Coordinates of N, CA and C in Angstrom, one line a residue:
X155 N 162.8 -91.2 71.8 CA 163.1 -90.5 73.0 C 162.0 -89.0 72.2
X156 N 162.4 -88.6 71.0 CA 161.5 -88.0 70.5 C 160.3 -87.9 70.2
X157 N 159.9 -89.2 69.9 CA 158.7 -89.6 70.0 C 157.5 -89.5 71.4
X158 N 158.6 -90.1 72.2 CA 157.7 -90.1 73.6 C 157.7 -88.3 74.1
X159 N 159.0 -87.5 73.7 CA 158.5 -86.2 74.0 C 157.2 -85.8 73.4
X160 N 157.0 -86.3 72.1 CA 155.6 -85.5 71.2 C 154.6 -85.9 71.9
X161 N 154.6 -87.2 72.2 CA 153.3 -87.9 73.2 C 153.1 -86.8 74.4
X162 N 153.8 -86.9 74.8 CA 154.0 -86.5 76.3 C 153.3 -84.9 75.9
X163 N 153.7 -84.5 75.4 CA 153.4 -82.6 74.5 C 152.1 -82.5 74.1
X164 N 151.6 -84.0 73.4 CA 150.7 -83.6 72.9 C 149.2 -84.0 74.0
X165 N 149.6 -84.9 75.0 CA 148.8 -85.4 75.8 C 148.5 -84.6 76.9
X166 N 149.7 -83.5 77.2 CA 150.0 -82.4 78.5 C 148.6 -81.2 77.6
X167 N 148.6 -80.8 76.0 CA 147.9 -80.0 75.7 C 146.1 -80.7 75.5
X168 N 145.8 -81.9 75.6 CA 145.1 -82.6 75.4 C 144.3 -82.4 76.5
X169 N 144.8 -82.7 77.7 CA 144.3 -82.6 79.1 C 144.1 -80.9 79.5
X170 N 144.7 -80.0 79.0 CA 144.7 -78.7 78.8 C 143.0 -78.6 78.2
X171 N 142.8 -79.0 77.5 CA 141.6 -79.3 77.0 C 140.2 -79.9 77.2
X172 N 140.5 -80.3 78.5 CA 139.4 -81.0 79.1 C 138.1 -80.4 79.7
X173 N 137.1 -80.9 79.2 CA 135.7 -80.5 80.2 C 136.0 -80.4 81.7
X174 N 134.9 -79.7 82.4 CA 134.6 -80.2 84.0 C 134.3 -81.4 83.5
X175 N 133.7 -82.2 83.0 CA 133.3 -83.5 82.9 C 134.0 -84.6 83.1
X176 N 135.3 -84.4 82.4 CA 136.5 -85.0 82.1 C 137.6 -85.1 83.4
X177 N 137.5 -83.8 83.7 CA 138.2 -83.6 85.0 C 137.8 -84.2 86.2
X178 N 137.0 -84.4 86.1 CA 135.8 -84.9 87.5 C 136.2 -86.5 87.1
X179 N 136.5 -87.3 86.0 CA 136.1 -88.5 85.6 C 137.6 -88.8 85.7
X180 N 138.6 -88.2 85.3 CA 140.3 -88.7 85.7 C 140.6 -87.7 87.0
X181 N 141.2 -88.8 87.5 CA 142.1 -88.2 89.0 C 143.5 -87.6 88.4
X182 N 143.5 -86.5 89.3 CA 145.1 -86.3 88.9 C 146.3 -87.2 89.0
X183 N 146.1 -88.0 89.9 CA 147.3 -88.7 90.1 C 147.0 -89.8 88.7
X184 N 146.2 -90.1 88.0 CA 145.8 -91.1 87.1 C 146.6 -90.2 85.8
X185 N 146.2 -89.1 85.8 CA 146.7 -88.2 84.8 C 148.4 -87.8 85.0
X186 N 149.1 -88.1 86.1 CA 150.5 -87.9 86.4 C 150.9 -89.3 85.9
X187 N 150.2 -90.4 86.2 CA 150.7 -91.5 85.5 C 150.9 -91.8 84.2
X188 N 149.7 -91.2 83.6 CA 149.9 -91.7 82.1 C 150.6 -90.4 81.5
X189 N 151.2 -89.4 82.0 CA 152.2 -88.5 81.5 C 153.5 -88.9 81.6
X190 N 153.9 -89.8 83.0 CA 155.3 -90.0 82.9 C 155.4 -91.7 82.7
X191 N 154.7 -92.5 83.4 CA 155.1 -93.7 83.6 C 154.5 -94.4 82.4
X192 N 153.3 -94.3 81.8 CA 152.6 -94.8 80.7 C 153.7 -94.1 79.6
X193 N 153.6 -93.3 79.2 CA 154.3 -92.7 78.1 C 155.8 -93.1 77.9
X194 N 156.6 -93.3 78.7 CA 157.7 -94.2 79.3 C 157.7 -95.5 79.0
X195 N 156.6 -96.4 79.1 CA 156.0 -97.8 78.8 C 156.1 -97.9 77.4
X196 N 155.2 -96.6 76.8 CA 155.2 -96.6 75.3 C 156.2 -96.4 74.5
X197 N 157.1 -95.7 74.9 CA 158.4 -95.3 73.9 C 159.7 -96.8 74.2
X198 N 159.0 -97.6 75.4 CA 160.3 -98.4 75.5 C 159.5 -99.8 74.5
X199 N 158.0 -99.8 74.3 CA 157.3 -100.7 73.5 C 157.7 -100.4 72.2
X200 N 157.5 -99.0 71.8 CA 158.0 -98.8 70.4 C 159.3 -99.1 70.0
X201 N 160.4 -98.7 70.8 CA 161.6 -99.0 70.1 C 161.8 -101.1 70.4
X202 N 161.1 -101.0 71.2 CA 161.4 -102.9 70.7 C 160.5 -103.1 69.6
X203 N 159.7 -102.7 69.3 CA 158.9 -102.9 68.0 C 159.3 -102.9 66.6
X204 N 160.0 -101.6 66.8 CA 161.2 -100.8 66.1 C 161.8 -102.0 65.5
X205 N 163.0 -102.4 66.6 CA 164.0 -103.5 66.6 C 163.2 -104.8 66.0
X206 N 162.0 -105.3 66.6 CA 161.4 -106.5 66.4 C 161.1 -106.4 64.8
X207 N 160.5 -105.0 64.4 CA 160.1 -105.3 62.9 C 161.1 -104.8 62.3
X208 N 162.3 -104.8 62.1 CA 163.3 -104.7 61.2 C 164.4 -105.8 61.4
X209 N 165.1 -106.1 62.5 CA 165.6 -107.1 63.2 C 165.6 -108.6 62.6
X210 N 164.2 -108.7 63.5 CA 163.9 -110.0 63.7 C 163.8 -110.7 62.5
X211 N 162.7 -109.8 61.2 CA 162.4 -110.8 60.1 C 163.8 -110.9 59.5
X212 N 164.9 -110.2 59.4 CA 165.8 -110.1 58.4 C 166.7 -111.4 59.1
X213 N 166.7 -111.1 60.9 CA 167.6 -112.2 61.1 C 166.7 -113.7 60.5
X214 N 165.4 -113.8 60.9 CA 164.8 -115.1 60.6 C 165.1 -115.3 59.0
X215 N 165.2 -114.2 57.9 CA 165.4 -114.7 56.5 C 166.6 -115.2 56.6
X216 N 167.5 -114.6 57.4 CA 169.2 -114.9 56.4 C 169.4 -116.7 57.4
X217 N 168.6 -116.5 58.8 CA 168.8 -117.7 59.4 C 168.5 -119.0 58.7
X218 N 167.2 -118.7 57.8 CA 166.3 -119.5 57.3 C 167.3 -120.4 55.7
X219 N 168.1 -119.2 55.5 CA 168.4 -119.4 54.1 C 170.2 -120.1 54.5
X220 N 170.6 -119.6 55.8 CA 171.6 -120.4 55.9 C 171.4 -121.8 56.4
X221 N 170.1 -122.2 57.0 CA 169.8 -123.5 57.5 C 169.7 -124.3 56.0
X222 N 169.0 -123.8 55.2 CA 168.9 -124.5 54.0 C 170.2 -124.8 53.2
X223 N 170.8 -123.9 53.2 CA 172.1 -124.0 52.3 C 173.2 -125.4 53.1
X224 N 173.1 -125.1 54.3 CA 173.9 -126.3 55.5 C 173.4 -127.5 55.1
X225 N 172.1 -127.5 55.7 CA 171.1 -128.8 55.5 C 170.1 -128.8 55.2
X226 N 169.0 -128.9 54.2 CA 167.5 -128.8 54.1 C 167.1 -129.5 55.4
X227 N 167.0 -130.7 55.9 CA 166.3 -131.1 57.2 C 166.4 -130.3 58.3
X228 N 167.6 -129.5 58.6 CA 167.8 -128.5 59.9 C 166.9 -127.9 59.5
X229 N 166.4 -127.1 58.4 CA 165.4 -126.0 58.0 C 164.1 -126.5 58.9
X230 N 163.7 -127.7 58.8 CA 162.3 -128.3 59.0 C 162.2 -127.9 60.8
X231 N 163.3 -127.6 61.2 CA 163.4 -126.8 62.7 C 162.1 -125.8 63.1
X232 N 162.7 -124.7 62.2 CA 162.0 -123.3 61.6 C 160.1 -124.2 61.7
X233 N 160.0 -124.8 61.0 CA 158.6 -124.9 60.6 C 157.8 -125.7 62.0
X234 N 158.7 -126.1 62.7 CA 158.0 -126.3 64.0 C 158.0 -125.4 65.3
X235 N 158.8 -125.3 65.0 CA 159.5 -124.0 66.5 C 158.7 -122.6 66.2
X236 N 158.5 -122.2 65.4 CA 157.9 -120.6 65.3 C 156.3 -121.0 65.4
X237 N 155.5 -122.3 65.1 CA 154.2 -121.9 65.8 C 154.1 -122.4 67.0
X238 N 155.3 -123.1 67.6 CA 155.2 -123.1 69.1 C 155.3 -121.9 69.9
X239 N 156.4 -121.1 69.2 CA 156.9 -120.2 69.9 C 155.6 -118.9 70.1
X240 N 155.0 -118.8 68.8 CA 154.1 -118.1 68.8 C 153.4 -118.3 70.1
X241 N 152.9 -119.4 70.0 CA 151.5 -120.0 70.9 C 152.0 -119.3 72.5
X242 N 153.4 -119.9 72.8 CA 153.9 -119.7 74.4 C 154.0 -117.9 74.3
X243 N 154.3 -117.3 73.2 CA 154.2 -115.5 73.2 C 152.6 -115.0 73.7
X244 N 151.5 -115.7 73.0 CA 150.3 -115.2 73.3 C 150.1 -115.8 75.0
X245 N 150.0 -116.7 75.0 CA 150.1 -117.5 76.2 C 150.6 -116.5 77.3
X246 N 151.7 -116.2 77.3 CA 152.1 -115.3 78.2 C 151.8 -113.6 78.2
X247 N 151.6 -113.1 76.8 CA 150.8 -111.8 77.1 C 149.7 -111.8 77.4
X248 N 148.9 -112.8 77.1 CA 147.7 -112.8 77.7 C 147.4 -112.9 79.3
X249 N 148.5 -113.5 80.0 CA 148.3 -113.5 80.9 C 149.4 -112.8 81.8
X250 N 150.0 -111.8 81.1 CA 150.5 -110.8 81.9 C 150.2 -109.4 81.6
X251 N 148.9 -109.2 80.4 CA 148.7 -108.1 80.6 C 147.5 -107.4 81.5
X252 N 146.8 -108.6 82.3 CA 145.8 -107.9 83.6 C 146.9 -107.9 84.5
X253 N 147.8 -108.4 84.9 CA 149.2 -108.1 85.8 C 149.7 -106.8 85.9
X254 N 150.1 -106.3 84.7 CA 150.4 -105.1 84.5 C 149.0 -104.0 84.6
X255 N 147.5 -104.2 84.2 CA 147.0 -103.4 84.1 C 146.9 -103.1 86.0
X256 N 147.0 -104.3 86.6 CA 146.6 -104.3 88.3 C 147.6 -103.1 88.6
X257 N 149.2 -103.4 88.4 CA 150.6 -102.7 88.6 C 149.9 -101.2 88.3
X258 N 149.3 -100.9 87.5 CA 149.1 -99.6 86.6 C 148.2 -98.6 87.9
X259 N 147.4 -99.5 88.3 CA 146.1 -99.2 89.5 C 147.0 -98.9 90.7
X260 N 148.2 -99.7 91.0 CA 148.8 -98.8 92.1 C 149.9 -98.1 91.9
X261 N 150.2 -97.7 90.9 CA 151.0 -96.8 90.4 C 150.3 -95.4 90.3
X262 N 148.5 -95.5 90.0 CA 147.7 -94.3 90.5 C 147.5 -94.0 91.6
X263 N 147.8 -94.8 92.3 CA 147.1 -95.1 94.1 C 148.1 -94.1 94.9
X264 N 149.6 -94.4 94.3 CA 150.8 -94.1 95.1 C 150.9 -92.5 94.6
X265 N 150.8 -92.7 93.2 CA 150.8 -91.3 93.0 C 149.7 -90.1 93.4
X266 N 149.1 -90.7 93.8 CA 147.6 -90.2 94.2 C 147.9 -89.9 96.2
X267 N 148.7 -90.7 96.6 CA 149.0 -90.1 97.9 C 150.4 -89.3 97.9
X268 N 151.1 -89.3 96.9 CA 152.3 -88.5 96.4 C 151.7 -86.9 96.5
X269 N 150.7 -86.6 95.9 CA 150.2 -85.6 95.5 C 149.7 -85.1 96.5
X270 N 148.9 -85.9 97.4 CA 147.8 -85.6 98.3 C 149.1 -84.8 99.7
X271 N 150.1 -85.3 99.8 CA 151.3 -85.2 100.5 C 151.8 -83.9 100.4
X272 N 151.8 -83.5 99.3 CA 152.7 -82.4 98.8 C 151.8 -81.2 98.6
X273 N 150.6 -81.4 98.7 CA 149.2 -80.4 98.9 C 149.3 -80.0 100.0
X274 N 149.0 -81.0 100.7 CA 148.7 -80.9 102.0 C 150.0 -80.9 103.3
X275 N 151.6 -80.5 102.6 CA 152.7 -80.8 103.5 C 152.8 -79.8 104.7
X276 N 152.4 -79.0 104.9 CA 152.0 -78.2 105.9 C 151.2 -78.4 106.8
X277 N 150.0 -79.0 106.3 CA 149.0 -80.0 107.7 C 149.6 -81.4 108.3
X278 N 150.7 -81.4 107.2 CA 151.2 -82.7 107.7 C 152.2 -82.6 108.5
X279 N 153.0 -81.6 108.3 CA 154.1 -81.2 109.3 C 153.4 -80.5 110.5
X280 N 152.3 -79.8 110.6 CA 151.5 -78.8 111.5 C 151.3 -80.4 112.7
X281 N 150.6 -81.2 112.3 CA 149.9 -82.7 112.9 C 150.9 -83.6 113.4
X282 N 152.0 -83.5 113.0 CA 153.5 -84.2 113.2 C 153.0 -85.6 112.4
X283 N 152.6 -85.8 111.4 CA 152.2 -86.9 110.9 C 153.2 -87.5 109.8
X284 N 154.3 -87.3 110.0 CA 155.3 -87.6 108.7 C 155.4 -89.2 109.0
X285 N 155.9 -89.7 110.1 CA 156.0 -90.8 110.3 C 154.7 -91.7 109.6
X286 N 153.6 -91.2 110.0 CA 152.2 -92.1 109.3 C 152.3 -92.3 108.0
X287 N 152.6 -90.6 107.6 CA 152.7 -90.8 106.1 C 153.9 -91.7 105.5
X288 N 154.8 -91.4 106.0 CA 156.1 -92.0 105.6 C 155.6 -93.6 105.5
X289 N 155.0 -94.4 106.5 CA 154.4 -95.3 106.4 C 153.6 -95.8 105.6
X290 N 152.4 -94.8 105.5 CA 151.4 -95.2 104.0 C 152.0 -95.1 102.8
X291 N 153.0 -94.3 102.3 CA 153.9 -94.4 101.1 C 154.9 -95.6 100.8
X292 N 155.5 -95.8 102.1 CA 155.8 -97.0 101.7 C 155.4 -98.5 101.6
X293 N 154.5 -98.2 102.2 CA 153.1 -99.5 102.2 C 152.4 -99.6 100.6
X294 N 152.5 -98.2 100.4 CA 152.1 -98.3 98.7 C 153.4 -98.3 97.8
X295 N 154.0 -97.5 98.0 CA 155.0 -98.5 97.0 C 155.5 -99.7 97.2
X296 N 155.5 -100.3 98.2 CA 156.0 -101.8 98.3 C 154.6 -102.8 97.6
X297 N 153.6 -101.7 97.1 CA 152.3 -102.6 96.9 C 152.8 -102.7 95.4
X298 N 153.1 -101.4 95.1 CA 153.5 -101.4 93.2 C 154.7 -102.4 92.8
X299 N 156.1 -102.2 93.8 CA 156.7 -103.1 93.5 C 156.2 -104.2 93.6
X300 N 155.5 -104.9 94.4 CA 155.2 -106.6 94.7 C 154.4 -106.6 93.0
X301 N 153.5 -105.8 92.7 CA 152.8 -105.7 91.5 C 153.6 -105.6 90.1
X302 N 154.6 -105.3 90.2 CA 155.5 -105.1 89.0 C 156.3 -106.5 88.9
X303 N 156.8 -107.0 90.2 CA 157.7 -108.3 90.2 C 156.8 -109.4 89.8
X304 N 155.7 -109.2 90.1 CA 154.5 -110.5 90.0 C 154.4 -110.5 88.1
X305 N 154.2 -109.1 87.7 CA 153.7 -108.9 86.3 C 155.6 -109.4 85.3
X306 N 156.4 -108.8 86.0 CA 157.8 -109.3 85.1 C 158.1 -110.8 85.5
X307 N 157.8 -111.3 86.4 CA 157.9 -112.4 86.9 C 157.7 -113.6 85.6
X308 N 156.5 -113.4 85.4 CA 155.5 -114.0 83.9 C 156.7 -113.6 83.0
X309 N 156.7 -112.6 82.3 CA 157.7 -112.0 81.2 C 159.0 -112.7 81.3
X310 N 159.7 -112.7 82.3 CA 161.1 -113.5 81.8 C 161.0 -115.0 81.4
X311 N 160.0 -115.5 81.6 CA 159.9 -116.6 81.0 C 160.2 -116.8 79.3
X312 N 159.6 -115.8 78.4 CA 160.1 -115.6 77.5 C 161.4 -116.3 76.6
X313 N 162.6 -115.8 77.1 CA 163.6 -116.3 76.6 C 164.0 -117.9 76.9
X314 N 164.0 -118.5 78.2 CA 164.0 -119.7 78.2 C 163.0 -120.5 77.5
X315 N 162.0 -120.0 77.5 CA 160.8 -121.0 76.7 C 161.3 -121.2 75.2
X316 N 161.7 -119.6 75.0 CA 162.3 -120.0 73.5 C 163.5 -120.8 72.7
X317 N 164.4 -121.0 73.9 CA 165.5 -121.6 74.1 C 165.5 -122.9 73.9
X318 N 164.4 -123.3 75.1 CA 164.0 -124.6 75.6 C 163.2 -125.4 74.2
X319 N 162.4 -124.4 73.1 CA 161.7 -124.8 72.3 C 162.5 -125.2 71.0
X320 N 163.4 -124.4 71.1 CA 164.4 -124.6 69.6 C 165.2 -125.8 70.1
X321 N 165.7 -126.0 71.2 CA 166.6 -126.9 71.5 C 166.0 -128.3 71.6
X322 N 164.7 -128.2 71.5 CA 163.7 -129.3 71.5 C 163.3 -129.8 70.2
X323 N 163.3 -129.0 69.2 CA 163.0 -128.8 67.9 C 164.6 -129.2 67.1
X324 N 165.7 -128.4 67.5 CA 166.9 -129.4 67.1 C 167.0 -130.7 67.6
X325 N 167.0 -131.3 69.0 CA 167.0 -132.5 69.0 C 166.0 -133.6 68.3
X326 N 164.9 -133.1 67.8 CA 163.7 -133.8 67.3 C 164.1 -134.3 65.5
X327 N 164.8 -133.0 64.9 CA 165.2 -133.6 63.7 C 166.7 -134.1 63.9
X328 N 167.4 -133.8 64.3 CA 168.6 -134.7 64.6 C 168.4 -135.8 64.4

């Protein structure tokens, strides 16, 4: 959490130093997304990487040692499973990245809409456009939700594929 706090603070300080050219280049909604959603995603990825880089190698080493101690033939499972799992992870990662990129563009659009409505709230109220703006926001939020589901639907295959590959390797060895 401290890492994310520091990243947000540094990003905010950097945005304050932007030239007029940079201000024209980046929309306010895009900057809001970068300061909120993107930093949260980086924070979650950082926590996952820390866990993965510490816990996973230790578990792999311990599992290999235990497998060799129990049955040396059983240890062959690791030789087959690890490359297959790596290939599946790379496949899923390369397919998921563009989907998350599209999702972030929809987040930017939704944030732009929210900012527009907040700035012009009196105009919206004066011309009695609450229902129209509510419908626009609902459509925008629905687009974000659909893009997120589309991206996450691909990522949820990580665990079942890992379990299935290990199951097949175990059957092949036994």
